[in-house]
PDB file of N, CA and C in Angstrom:
ATOM      1  N   ASP A   1     130.140  76.766  73.428  1.00 58.00           N
ATOM      2  CA  ASP A   1     130.557  76.988  72.070  1.00 58.00           C
ATOM      3  C   ASP A   1     131.369  78.284  71.993  1.00 58.00           C
ATOM      4  N   THR A   2     132.616  78.221  71.552  1.00 70.00           N
ATOM      5  CA  THR A   2     133.470  79.389  71.537  1.00 70.00           C
ATOM      6  C   THR A   2     133.033  80.418  70.491  1.00 70.00           C
ATOM      7  N   GLY A   3     132.457  79.930  69.374  1.00 74.00           N
ATOM      8  CA  GLY A   3     131.926  80.894  68.349  1.00 74.00           C
ATOM      9  C   GLY A   3     130.853  81.802  68.866  1.00 74.00           C
ATOM     10  N   ALA A   4     129.916  81.172  69.613  1.00 73.00           N
ATOM     11  CA  ALA A   4     128.797  81.959  70.217  1.00 73.00           C
ATOM     12  C   ALA A   4     129.330  82.860  71.289  1.00 73.00           C
ATOM     13  N   ASP A   5     130.280  82.404  72.109  1.00 75.00           N
ATOM     14  CA  ASP A   5     130.876  83.245  73.112  1.00 75.00           C
ATOM     15  C   ASP A   5     131.594  84.458  72.526  1.00 75.00           C
ATOM     16  N   GLN A   6     132.308  84.202  71.460  1.00 74.00           N
ATOM     17  CA  GLN A   6     133.035  85.303  70.769  1.00 74.00           C
ATOM     18  C   GLN A   6     132.068  86.305  70.188  1.00 74.00           C
ATOM     19  N   GLN A   7     130.940  85.799  69.602  1.00 71.00           N
ATOM     20  CA  GLN A   7     129.958  86.704  69.049  1.00 71.00           C
ATOM     21  C   GLN A   7     129.308  87.545  70.168  1.00 71.00           C
ATOM     22  N   MET A   8     129.014  86.950  71.282  1.00 73.00           N
ATOM     23  CA  MET A   8     128.443  87.687  72.425  1.00 73.00           C
ATOM     24  C   MET A   8     129.457  88.718  72.949  1.00 73.00           C
ATOM     25  N   SER A   9     130.713  88.371  72.930  1.00 82.00           N
ATOM     26  CA  SER A   9     131.742  89.281  73.430  1.00 82.00           C
ATOM     27  C   SER A   9     131.849  90.521  72.485  1.00 82.00           C
ATOM     28  N   ILE A  10     131.759  90.306  71.197  1.00 82.00           N
ATOM     29  CA  ILE A  10     131.778  91.399  70.243  1.00 82.00           C
ATOM     30  C   ILE A  10     130.539  92.277  70.383  1.00 82.00           C
ATOM     31  N   LEU A  11     129.403  91.664  70.566  1.00 82.00           N
ATOM     32  CA  LEU A  11     128.174  92.423  70.738  1.00 82.00           C
ATOM     33  C   LEU A  11     128.215  93.231  72.014  1.00 82.00           C
ATOM     34  N   SER A  12     128.738  92.656  73.132  1.00 84.00           N
ATOM     35  CA  SER A  12     128.799  93.438  74.377  1.00 84.00           C
ATOM     36  C   SER A  12     129.803  94.591  74.259  1.00 84.00           C
ATOM     37  N   MET A  13     130.872  94.389  73.460  1.00 84.00           N
ATOM     38  CA  MET A  13     131.791  95.489  73.276  1.00 84.00           C
ATOM     39  C   MET A  13     131.155  96.612  72.448  1.00 84.00           C
ATOM     40  N   LEU A  14     130.383  96.262  71.419  1.00 82.00           N
ATOM     41  CA  LEU A  14     129.696  97.245  70.612  1.00 82.00           C
ATOM     42  C   LEU A  14     128.671  98.016  71.425  1.00 82.00           C
ATOM     43  N   ARG A  15     127.967  97.306  72.322  1.00 83.00           N
ATOM     44  CA  ARG A  15     127.009  97.996  73.180  1.00 83.00           C
ATOM     45  C   ARG A  15     127.701  98.985  74.108  1.00 83.00           C
ATOM     46  N   ALA A  16     128.823  98.595  74.660  1.00 85.00           N
ATOM     47  CA  ALA A  16     129.560  99.428  75.591  1.00 85.00           C
ATOM     48  C   ALA A  16     130.234 100.621  74.893  1.00 85.00           C
ATOM     49  N   ASP A  17     130.687 100.406  73.634  1.00 81.00           N
ATOM     50  CA  ASP A  17     131.357 101.489  72.902  1.00 81.00           C
ATOM     51  C   ASP A  17     130.885 101.447  71.448  1.00 81.00           C
ATOM     52  N   PRO A  18     129.679 101.978  71.195  1.00 79.00           N
ATOM     53  CA  PRO A  18     129.112 101.888  69.802  1.00 79.00           C
ATOM     54  C   PRO A  18     129.946 102.736  68.828  1.00 79.00           C
ATOM     55  N   PRO A  19     129.918 102.360  67.557  1.00 75.00           N
ATOM     56  CA  PRO A  19     130.633 103.135  66.579  1.00 75.00           C
ATOM     57  C   PRO A  19     130.011 104.532  66.388  1.00 75.00           C
ATOM     58  N   PRO A  20     130.775 105.490  65.950  1.00 74.00           N
ATOM     59  CA  PRO A  20     130.201 106.869  65.768  1.00 74.00           C
ATOM     60  C   PRO A  20     129.182 106.845  64.628  1.00 74.00           C
ATOM     61  N   ASP A  21     128.327 107.878  64.660  1.00 77.00           N
ATOM     62  CA  ASP A  21     127.368 108.098  63.553  1.00 77.00           C
ATOM     63  C   ASP A  21     128.164 108.377  62.286  1.00 77.00           C
ATOM     64  N   PRO A  22     127.580 108.063  61.095  1.00 83.00           N
ATOM     65  CA  PRO A  22     128.280 108.395  59.838  1.00 83.00           C
ATOM     66  C   PRO A  22     128.390 109.915  59.718  1.00 83.00           C
ATOM     67  N   LEU A  23     129.444 110.340  59.066  1.00 88.00           N
ATOM     68  CA  LEU A  23     129.680 111.744  58.838  1.00 88.00           C
ATOM     69  C   LEU A  23     128.692 112.310  57.791  1.00 88.00           C
ATOM     70  N   PRO A  24     128.308 113.569  57.929  1.00 87.00           N
ATOM     71  CA  PRO A  24     127.437 114.194  56.914  1.00 87.00           C
ATOM     72  C   PRO A  24     128.159 114.243  55.554  1.00 87.00           C
ATOM     73  N   ASP A  25     127.376 114.416  54.488  1.00 88.00           N
ATOM     74  CA  ASP A  25     127.954 114.485  53.149  1.00 88.00           C
ATOM     75  C   ASP A  25     129.054 115.528  53.078  1.00 88.00           C
ATOM     76  N   GLY A  26     130.124 115.155  52.403  1.00 92.00           N
ATOM     77  CA  GLY A  26     131.236 116.085  52.176  1.00 92.00           C
ATOM     78  C   GLY A  26     132.291 116.055  53.238  1.00 92.00           C
ATOM     79  N   TRP A  27     132.034 115.458  54.382  1.00 92.00           N
ATOM     80  CA  TRP A  27     133.026 115.449  55.493  1.00 92.00           C
ATOM     81  C   TRP A  27     133.848 114.168  55.417  1.00 92.00           C
ATOM     82  N   ILE A  28     135.130 114.317  55.650  1.00 93.00           N
ATOM     83  CA  ILE A  28     136.067 113.208  55.671  1.00 93.00           C
ATOM     84  C   ILE A  28     136.922 113.296  56.907  1.00 93.00           C
ATOM     85  N   MET A  29     137.154 112.171  57.609  1.00 93.00           N
ATOM     86  CA  MET A  29     138.028 112.162  58.785  1.00 93.00           C
ATOM     87  C   MET A  29     139.448 111.829  58.317  1.00 93.00           C
ATOM     88  N   HIS A  30     140.408 112.561  58.804  1.00 93.00           N
ATOM     89  CA  HIS A  30     141.830 112.277  58.522  1.00 93.00           C
ATOM     90  C   HIS A  30     142.580 112.182  59.860  1.00 93.00           C
ATOM     91  N   ARG A  31     143.556 111.281  59.888  1.00 93.00           N
ATOM     92  CA  ARG A  31     144.437 111.169  61.061  1.00 93.00           C
ATOM     93  C   ARG A  31     145.446 112.279  60.966  1.00 93.00           C
ATOM     94  N   SER A  32     145.637 112.945  62.106  1.00 92.00           N
ATOM     95  CA  SER A  32     146.620 114.048  62.131  1.00 92.00           C
ATOM     96  C   SER A  32     148.035 113.491  62.121  1.00 92.00           C
ATOM     97  N   ARG A  33     148.877 114.099  61.272  1.00 93.00           N
ATOM     98  CA  ARG A  33     150.284 113.727  61.249  1.00 93.00           C
ATOM     99  C   ARG A  33     151.092 114.513  62.282  1.00 93.00           C
ATOM    100  N   SER A  34     150.603 115.689  62.620  1.00 92.00           N
ATOM    101  CA  SER A  34     151.352 116.541  63.577  1.00 92.00           C
ATOM    102  C   SER A  34     150.942 116.259  65.006  1.00 92.00           C
ATOM    103  N   GLN A  35     149.686 115.765  65.220  1.00 87.00           N
ATOM    104  CA  GLN A  35     149.193 115.524  66.545  1.00 87.00           C
ATOM    105  C   GLN A  35     148.890 114.009  66.650  1.00 87.00           C
ATOM    106  N   ALA A  36     149.853 113.198  67.015  1.00 89.00           N
ATOM    107  CA  ALA A  36     149.674 111.753  67.056  1.00 89.00           C
ATOM    108  C   ALA A  36     148.492 111.365  67.927  1.00 89.00           C
ATOM    109  N   GLY A  37     147.650 110.466  67.380  1.00 90.00           N
ATOM    110  CA  GLY A  37     146.477 109.985  68.114  1.00 90.00           C
ATOM    111  C   GLY A  37     145.242 110.779  67.930  1.00 90.00           C
ATOM    112  N   TYR A  38     145.361 111.905  67.174  1.00 92.00           N
ATOM    113  CA  TYR A  38     144.184 112.753  66.926  1.00 92.00           C
ATOM    114  C   TYR A  38     143.701 112.647  65.503  1.00 92.00           C
ATOM    115  N   ALA A  39     142.482 112.945  65.310  1.00 91.00           N
ATOM    116  CA  ALA A  39     141.883 113.004  63.975  1.00 91.00           C
ATOM    117  C   ALA A  39     141.229 114.385  63.781  1.00 91.00           C
ATOM    118  N   TYR A  40     141.212 114.818  62.561  1.00 93.00           N
ATOM    119  CA  TYR A  40     140.498 116.079  62.230  1.00 93.00           C
ATOM    120  C   TYR A  40     139.526 115.776  61.097  1.00 93.00           C
ATOM    121  N   TYR A  41     138.602 116.710  60.906  1.00 92.00           N
ATOM    122  CA  TYR A  41     137.550 116.527  59.916  1.00 92.00           C
ATOM    123  C   TYR A  41     137.633 117.604  58.874  1.00 92.00           C
ATOM    124  N   PHE A  42     137.520 117.232  57.627  1.00 93.00           N
ATOM    125  CA  PHE A  42     137.672 118.153  56.487  1.00 93.00           C
ATOM    126  C   PHE A  42     136.410 118.060  55.641  1.00 93.00           C
ATOM    127  N   ASN A  43     135.840 119.252  55.328  1.00 93.00           N
ATOM    128  CA  ASN A  43     134.675 119.314  54.432  1.00 93.00           C
ATOM    129  C   ASN A  43     135.211 119.592  53.045  1.00 93.00           C
ATOM    130  N   GLN A  44     135.031 118.610  52.146  1.00 95.00           N
ATOM    131  CA  GLN A  44     135.561 118.750  50.808  1.00 95.00           C
ATOM    132  C   GLN A  44     134.798 119.760  49.947  1.00 95.00           C
ATOM    133  N   PHE A  45     133.615 120.161  50.374  1.00 93.00           N
ATOM    134  CA  PHE A  45     132.809 121.156  49.637  1.00 93.00           C
ATOM    135  C   PHE A  45     133.136 122.562  50.045  1.00 93.00           C
ATOM    136  N   THR A  46     133.367 122.819  51.364  1.00 94.00           N
ATOM    137  CA  THR A  46     133.566 124.156  51.834  1.00 94.00           C
ATOM    138  C   THR A  46     135.043 124.445  52.208  1.00 94.00           C
ATOM    139  N   GLY A  47     135.854 123.426  52.360  1.00 94.00           N
ATOM    140  CA  GLY A  47     137.207 123.583  52.787  1.00 94.00           C
ATOM    141  C   GLY A  47     137.386 123.750  54.291  1.00 94.00           C
ATOM    142  N   GLU A  48     136.259 123.656  55.016  1.00 93.00           N
ATOM    143  CA  GLU A  48     136.300 123.828  56.478  1.00 93.00           C
ATOM    144  C   GLU A  48     137.062 122.640  57.076  1.00 93.00           C
ATOM    145  N   CYS A  49     137.831 122.932  58.099  1.00 94.00           N
ATOM    146  CA  CYS A  49     138.612 121.913  58.805  1.00 94.00           C
ATOM    147  C   CYS A  49     138.364 122.120  60.309  1.00 94.00           C
ATOM    148  N   LYS A  50     138.087 121.015  61.049  1.00 92.00           N
ATOM    149  CA  LYS A  50     137.854 121.178  62.487  1.00 92.00           C
ATOM    150  C   LYS A  50     138.222 119.873  63.213  1.00 92.00           C
ATOM    151  N   TRP A  51     138.486 119.996  64.556  1.00 91.00           N
ATOM    152  CA  TRP A  51     138.843 118.869  65.361  1.00 91.00           C
ATOM    153  C   TRP A  51     137.619 118.083  65.795  1.00 91.00           C
ATOM    154  N   ASP A  52     136.502 118.759  66.030  1.00 88.00           N
ATOM    155  CA  ASP A  52     135.301 118.128  66.532  1.00 88.00           C
ATOM    156  C   ASP A  52     134.499 117.509  65.387  1.00 88.00           C
ATOM    157  N   PRO A  53     133.877 116.337  65.603  1.00 87.00           N
ATOM    158  CA  PRO A  53     133.066 115.718  64.539  1.00 87.00           C
ATOM    159  C   PRO A  53     131.892 116.605  64.110  1.00 87.00           C
ATOM    160  N   PRO A  54     131.625 116.690  62.839  1.00 86.00           N
ATOM    161  CA  PRO A  54     130.584 117.608  62.317  1.00 86.00           C
ATOM    162  C   PRO A  54     129.202 116.939  62.155  1.00 86.00           C
ATOM    163  N   TYR A  55     128.749 116.321  63.173  1.00 74.00           N
ATOM    164  CA  TYR A  55     127.489 115.576  63.029  1.00 74.00           C
ATOM    165  C   TYR A  55     126.390 116.593  62.765  1.00 74.00           C
ATOM    166  N   SER A  56     125.623 116.284  61.730  1.00 59.00           N
ATOM    167  CA  SER A  56     124.607 117.227  61.271  1.00 59.00           C
ATOM    168  C   SER A  56     123.347 117.167  62.105  1.00 59.00           C
ATOM    169  N   TYR A  57     123.015 116.024  62.666  1.00 56.00           N
ATOM    170  CA  TYR A  57     121.804 115.913  63.406  1.00 56.00           C
ATOM    171  C   TYR A  57     122.023 115.146  64.709  1.00 56.00           C
ATOM    172  N   ASN A  58     121.751 115.808  65.782  1.00 61.00           N
ATOM    173  CA  ASN A  58     121.785 115.183  67.073  1.00 61.00           C
ATOM    174  C   ASN A  58     120.435 115.497  67.739  1.00 61.00           C
ATOM    175  N   PRO A  59     119.586 114.455  67.978  1.00 63.00           N
ATOM    176  CA  PRO A  59     118.232 114.718  68.509  1.00 63.00           C
ATOM    177  C   PRO A  59     118.230 115.577  69.769  1.00 63.00           C
ATOM    178  N   ALA A  60     119.203 115.369  70.665  1.00 66.00           N
ATOM    179  CA  ALA A  60     119.253 116.134  71.916  1.00 66.00           C
ATOM    180  C   ALA A  60     119.508 117.593  71.640  1.00 66.00           C
ATOM    181  N   VAL A  61     120.492 117.861  70.744  1.00 63.00           N
ATOM    182  CA  VAL A  61     120.820 119.230  70.372  1.00 63.00           C
ATOM    183  C   VAL A  61     119.656 119.900  69.631  1.00 63.00           C
ATOM    184  N   ALA A  62     119.010 119.113  68.732  1.00 62.00           N
ATOM    185  CA  ALA A  62     117.847 119.664  67.998  1.00 62.00           C
ATOM    186  C   ALA A  62     116.737 120.027  68.969  1.00 62.00           C
ATOM    187  N   LYS A  63     116.433 119.190  69.984  1.00 70.00           N
ATOM    188  CA  LYS A  63     115.395 119.494  70.934  1.00 70.00           C
ATOM    189  C   LYS A  63     115.782 120.705  71.779  1.00 70.00           C
ATOM    190  N   LEU A  64     117.025 120.806  72.208  1.00 71.00           N
ATOM    191  CA  LEU A  64     117.486 121.952  72.961  1.00 71.00           C
ATOM    192  C   LEU A  64     117.360 123.220  72.138  1.00 71.00           C
ATOM    193  N   SER A  65     117.705 123.172  70.850  1.00 69.00           N
ATOM    194  CA  SER A  65     117.583 124.353  69.987  1.00 69.00           C
ATOM    195  C   SER A  65     116.117 124.730  69.848  1.00 69.00           C
ATOM    196  N   GLN A  66     115.229 123.762  69.727  1.00 75.00           N
ATOM    197  CA  GLN A  66     113.777 124.018  69.608  1.00 75.00           C
ATOM    198  C   GLN A  66     113.259 124.664  70.880  1.00 75.00           C
ATOM    199  N   LEU A  67     113.667 124.184  72.029  1.00 80.00           N
ATOM    200  CA  LEU A  67     113.234 124.744  73.318  1.00 80.00           C
ATOM    201  C   LEU A  67     113.785 126.173  73.493  1.00 80.00           C
ATOM    202  N   GLU A  68     115.030 126.363  73.045  1.00 81.00           N
ATOM    203  CA  GLU A  68     115.660 127.670  73.160  1.00 81.00           C
ATOM    204  C   GLU A  68     114.910 128.688  72.290  1.00 81.00           C
ATOM    205  N   GLU A  69     114.524 128.291  71.061  1.00 81.00           N
ATOM    206  CA  GLU A  69     113.800 129.195  70.190  1.00 81.00           C
ATOM    207  C   GLU A  69     112.452 129.527  70.789  1.00 81.00           C
ATOM    208  N   GLY A  70     111.766 128.548  71.333  1.00 83.00           N
ATOM    209  CA  GLY A  70     110.451 128.792  71.989  1.00 83.00           C
ATOM    210  C   GLY A  70     110.581 129.763  73.148  1.00 83.00           C
ATOM    211  N   LEU A  71     111.614 129.591  73.943  1.00 86.00           N
ATOM    212  CA  LEU A  71     111.858 130.487  75.048  1.00 86.00           C
ATOM    213  C   LEU A  71     112.158 131.887  74.589  1.00 86.00           C
ATOM    214  N   LYS A  72     112.955 132.035  73.531  1.00 86.00           N
ATOM    215  CA  LYS A  72     113.242 133.358  72.978  1.00 86.00           C
ATOM    216  C   LYS A  72     111.958 134.043  72.498  1.00 86.00           C
ATOM    217  N   GLU A  73     111.082 133.275  71.808  1.00 87.00           N
ATOM    218  CA  GLU A  73     109.809 133.844  71.303  1.00 87.00           C
ATOM    219  C   GLU A  73     108.947 134.262  72.469  1.00 87.00           C
ATOM    220  N   THR A  74     108.875 133.438  73.526  1.00 87.00           N
ATOM    221  CA  THR A  74     108.048 133.742  74.691  1.00 87.00           C
ATOM    222  C   THR A  74     108.565 135.013  75.375  1.00 87.00           C
ATOM    223  N   LEU A  75     109.895 135.096  75.581  1.00 87.00           N
ATOM    224  CA  LEU A  75     110.441 136.278  76.241  1.00 87.00           C
ATOM    225  C   LEU A  75     110.253 137.521  75.372  1.00 87.00           C
ATOM    226  N   ALA A  76     110.362 137.377  74.077  1.00 87.00           N
ATOM    227  CA  ALA A  76     110.144 138.560  73.194  1.00 87.00           C
ATOM    228  C   ALA A  76     108.713 139.018  73.263  1.00 87.00           C
ATOM    229  N   SER A  77     107.760 138.045  73.325  1.00 86.00           N
ATOM    230  CA  SER A  77     106.342 138.473  73.385  1.00 86.00           C
ATOM    231  C   SER A  77     106.044 139.121  74.761  1.00 86.00           C
ATOM    232  N   LEU A  78     106.719 138.609  75.823  1.00 88.00           N
ATOM    233  CA  LEU A  78     106.507 139.216  77.141  1.00 88.00           C
ATOM    234  C   LEU A  78     107.094 140.646  77.206  1.00 88.00           C
ATOM    235  N   ASN A  79     108.209 140.822  76.512  1.00 86.00           N
ATOM    236  CA  ASN A  79     108.798 142.166  76.459  1.00 86.00           C
ATOM    237  C   ASN A  79     107.907 143.133  75.676  1.00 86.00           C
ATOM    238  N   ARG A  80     107.141 142.617  74.718  1.00 84.00           N
ATOM    239  CA  ARG A  80     106.221 143.443  73.939  1.00 84.00           C
ATOM    240  C   ARG A  80     104.901 143.664  74.726  1.00 84.00           C
ATOM    241  N   GLY A  81     104.679 142.865  75.781  1.00 77.00           N
ATOM    242  CA  GLY A  81     103.486 142.981  76.561  1.00 77.00           C
ATOM    243  C   GLY A  81     102.304 142.162  76.014  1.00 77.00           C
ATOM    244  N   THR A  82     102.603 141.209  75.132  1.00 59.00           N
ATOM    245  CA  THR A  82     101.550 140.359  74.596  1.00 59.00           C
ATOM    246  C   THR A  82     101.872 138.915  74.860  1.00 59.00           C
ATOM    247  N   SER A  83     100.856 138.035  74.727  1.00 51.00           N
ATOM    248  CA  SER A  83     101.113 136.649  74.965  1.00 51.00           C
ATOM    249  C   SER A  83     101.685 136.013  73.712  1.00 51.00           C
ATOM    250  N   GLY A  84     101.707 136.617  72.574  1.00 48.00           N
ATOM    251  CA  GLY A  84     102.321 136.130  71.334  1.00 48.00           C
ATOM    252  C   GLY A  84     101.878 134.731  71.025  1.00 48.00           C
ATOM    253  N   SER A  85     102.863 133.845  70.756  1.00 47.00           N
ATOM    254  CA  SER A  85     102.571 132.450  70.385  1.00 47.00           C
ATOM    255  C   SER A  85     102.499 131.563  71.607  1.00 47.00           C
ATOM    256  N   ALA A  86     102.764 132.047  72.794  1.00 45.00           N
ATOM    257  CA  ALA A  86     102.709 131.207  73.979  1.00 45.00           C
ATOM    258  C   ALA A  86     101.274 130.811  74.264  1.00 45.00           C
ATOM    259  N   ASN A  87     101.079 129.609  74.613  1.00 48.00           N
ATOM    260  CA  ASN A  87      99.755 129.093  74.924  1.00 48.00           C
ATOM    261  C   ASN A  87      99.546 129.221  76.401  1.00 48.00           C
ATOM    262  N   THR A  88      98.744 130.121  76.849  1.00 45.00           N
ATOM    263  CA  THR A  88      98.545 130.323  78.297  1.00 45.00           C
ATOM    264  C   THR A  88      97.115 129.936  78.687  1.00 45.00           C
ATOM    265  N   SER A  89      96.985 129.234  79.789  1.00 43.00           N
ATOM    266  CA  SER A  89      95.687 128.867  80.295  1.00 43.00           C
ATOM    267  C   SER A  89      95.094 130.023  81.074  1.00 43.00           C
ATOM    268  N   GLU A  90      93.870 129.867  81.522  1.00 44.00           N
ATOM    269  CA  GLU A  90      93.196 130.930  82.286  1.00 44.00           C
ATOM    270  C   GLU A  90      94.023 131.279  83.559  1.00 44.00           C
ATOM    271  N   SER A  91      94.688 130.313  84.147  1.00 44.00           N
ATOM    272  CA  SER A  91      95.428 130.561  85.338  1.00 44.00           C
ATOM    273  C   SER A  91      96.792 131.204  85.045  1.00 44.00           C
ATOM    274  N   GLY A  92      97.160 131.239  83.735  1.00 44.00           N
ATOM    275  CA  GLY A  92      98.364 131.900  83.336  1.00 44.00           C
ATOM    276  C   GLY A  92      99.581 130.980  83.385  1.00 44.00           C
ATOM    277  N   SER A  93      99.389 129.693  83.510  1.00 42.00           N
ATOM    278  CA  SER A  93     100.551 128.799  83.565  1.00 42.00           C
ATOM    279  C   SER A  93     100.761 128.110  82.231  1.00 42.00           C
ATOM    280  N   ASN A  94     102.037 127.927  81.894  1.00 42.00           N
ATOM    281  CA  ASN A  94     102.407 127.231  80.665  1.00 42.00           C
ATOM    282  C   ASN A  94     103.789 126.666  80.849  1.00 42.00           C
ATOM    283  N   ASP A  95     104.196 125.716  79.928  1.00 44.00           N
ATOM    284  CA  ASP A  95     105.539 125.255  79.969  1.00 44.00           C
ATOM    285  C   ASP A  95     106.224 125.733  78.690  1.00 44.00           C
ATOM    286  N   VAL A  96     107.468 125.351  78.485  1.00 44.00           N
ATOM    287  CA  VAL A  96     108.257 125.824  77.391  1.00 44.00           C
ATOM    288  C   VAL A  96     107.607 125.455  76.036  1.00 44.00           C
ATOM    289  N   ASN A  97     106.959 124.322  75.968  1.00 42.00           N
ATOM    290  CA  ASN A  97     106.327 123.882  74.758  1.00 42.00           C
ATOM    291  C   ASN A  97     104.947 124.504  74.568  1.00 42.00           C
ATOM    292  N   GLY A  98     104.472 125.309  75.475  1.00 45.00           N
ATOM    293  CA  GLY A  98     103.169 125.933  75.333  1.00 45.00           C
ATOM    294  C   GLY A  98     102.061 125.094  75.895  1.00 45.00           C
ATOM    295  N   ALA A  99     102.359 123.925  76.466  1.00 48.00           N
ATOM    296  CA  ALA A  99     101.322 123.053  77.020  1.00 48.00           C
ATOM    297  C   ALA A  99     101.022 123.509  78.458  1.00 48.00           C
ATOM    298  N   ASN A 100      99.810 123.398  78.851  1.00 50.00           N
ATOM    299  CA  ASN A 100      99.411 123.835  80.190  1.00 50.00           C
ATOM    300  C   ASN A 100     100.046 122.914  81.236  1.00 50.00           C
ATOM    301  N   SER A 101     100.418 123.477  82.392  1.00 51.00           N
ATOM    302  CA  SER A 101     100.997 122.705  83.489  1.00 51.00           C
ATOM    303  C   SER A 101     100.628 123.388  84.771  1.00 51.00           C
ATOM    304  N   ASN A 102     101.093 122.863  85.853  1.00 60.00           N
ATOM    305  CA  ASN A 102     100.849 123.447  87.185  1.00 60.00           C
ATOM    306  C   ASN A 102     101.996 124.386  87.559  1.00 60.00           C
ATOM    307  N   LYS A 103     102.894 124.614  86.700  1.00 58.00           N
ATOM    308  CA  LYS A 103     104.023 125.502  87.002  1.00 58.00           C
ATOM    309  C   LYS A 103     103.633 126.962  86.769  1.00 58.00           C
ATOM    310  N   PRO A 104     104.266 127.885  87.506  1.00 59.00           N
ATOM    311  CA  PRO A 104     103.904 129.317  87.264  1.00 59.00           C
ATOM    312  C   PRO A 104     104.416 129.703  85.866  1.00 59.00           C
ATOM    313  N   SER A 105     103.760 130.711  85.268  1.00 59.00           N
ATOM    314  CA  SER A 105     104.144 131.146  83.947  1.00 59.00           C
ATOM    315  C   SER A 105     105.455 131.980  84.066  1.00 59.00           C
ATOM    316  N   VAL A 106     106.131 132.077  82.963  1.00 58.00           N
ATOM    317  CA  VAL A 106     107.336 132.904  82.896  1.00 58.00           C
ATOM    318  C   VAL A 106     106.998 134.331  83.229  1.00 58.00           C
ATOM    319  N   LYS A 107     105.854 134.812  82.750  1.00 58.00           N
ATOM    320  CA  LYS A 107     105.443 136.190  83.017  1.00 58.00           C
ATOM    321  C   LYS A 107     105.268 136.469  84.495  1.00 58.00           C
ATOM    322  N   SER A 108     104.654 135.515  85.246  1.00 57.00           N
ATOM    323  CA  SER A 108     104.459 135.746  86.686  1.00 57.00           C
ATOM    324  C   SER A 108     105.820 135.707  87.424  1.00 57.00           C
ATOM    325  N   ILE A 109     106.725 134.890  86.956  1.00 54.00           N
ATOM    326  CA  ILE A 109     108.066 134.858  87.584  1.00 54.00           C
ATOM    327  C   ILE A 109     108.796 136.176  87.357  1.00 54.00           C
ATOM    328  N   LEU A 110     108.726 136.721  86.126  1.00 58.00           N
ATOM    329  CA  LEU A 110     109.395 137.937  85.815  1.00 58.00           C
ATOM    330  C   LEU A 110     108.795 139.099  86.569  1.00 58.00           C
ATOM    331  N   LYS A 111     107.466 139.115  86.777  1.00 59.00           N
ATOM    332  CA  LYS A 111     106.826 140.166  87.517  1.00 59.00           C
ATOM    333  C   LYS A 111     107.247 140.202  88.960  1.00 59.00           C
ATOM    334  N   SER A 112     107.463 138.945  89.566  1.00 56.00           N
ATOM    335  CA  SER A 112     107.783 138.882  91.004  1.00 56.00           C
ATOM    336  C   SER A 112     109.213 139.187  91.282  1.00 56.00           C
ATOM    337  N   SER A 113     110.069 139.245  90.279  1.00 50.00           N
ATOM    338  CA  SER A 113     111.515 139.490  90.579  1.00 50.00           C
ATOM    339  C   SER A 113     111.860 140.936  90.444  1.00 50.00           C
TER     340      SER A 113
END
C-alpha cells in the first residue's frame, strides 16, 4: 500500500530530523535578507536579536548548570574549611550530587595535589 509506505517514510524522516522545539514566549524567527539561508531570532518584548535559537529550557543544560552550582558550593565550602552542604560519608567520599560513592572526595584530591 503506497499510502502506508508514504506515511512510514514521513515518520522515518521526522525521527531522523525532528522539528525544533517551540520558541519561548516573545521570540520570533525571521529569515535573514542579508545572509541568504540564515535565520535570526527576535524577542518582541526585549528587542534582543540573535543568530542562535533562544530555547528557554534544555534538560541537559539545566542538569549541567545544576551540577556546576553544586561544584561551586562544594569548592567554596572546602575553601572555608567546612563541609558546608556537601554530604560526606565517614570515609570522606561523595559525588557531585552529594550521594555517597566509592570515588575519593574532592577535598582529598585537593589535599594530594
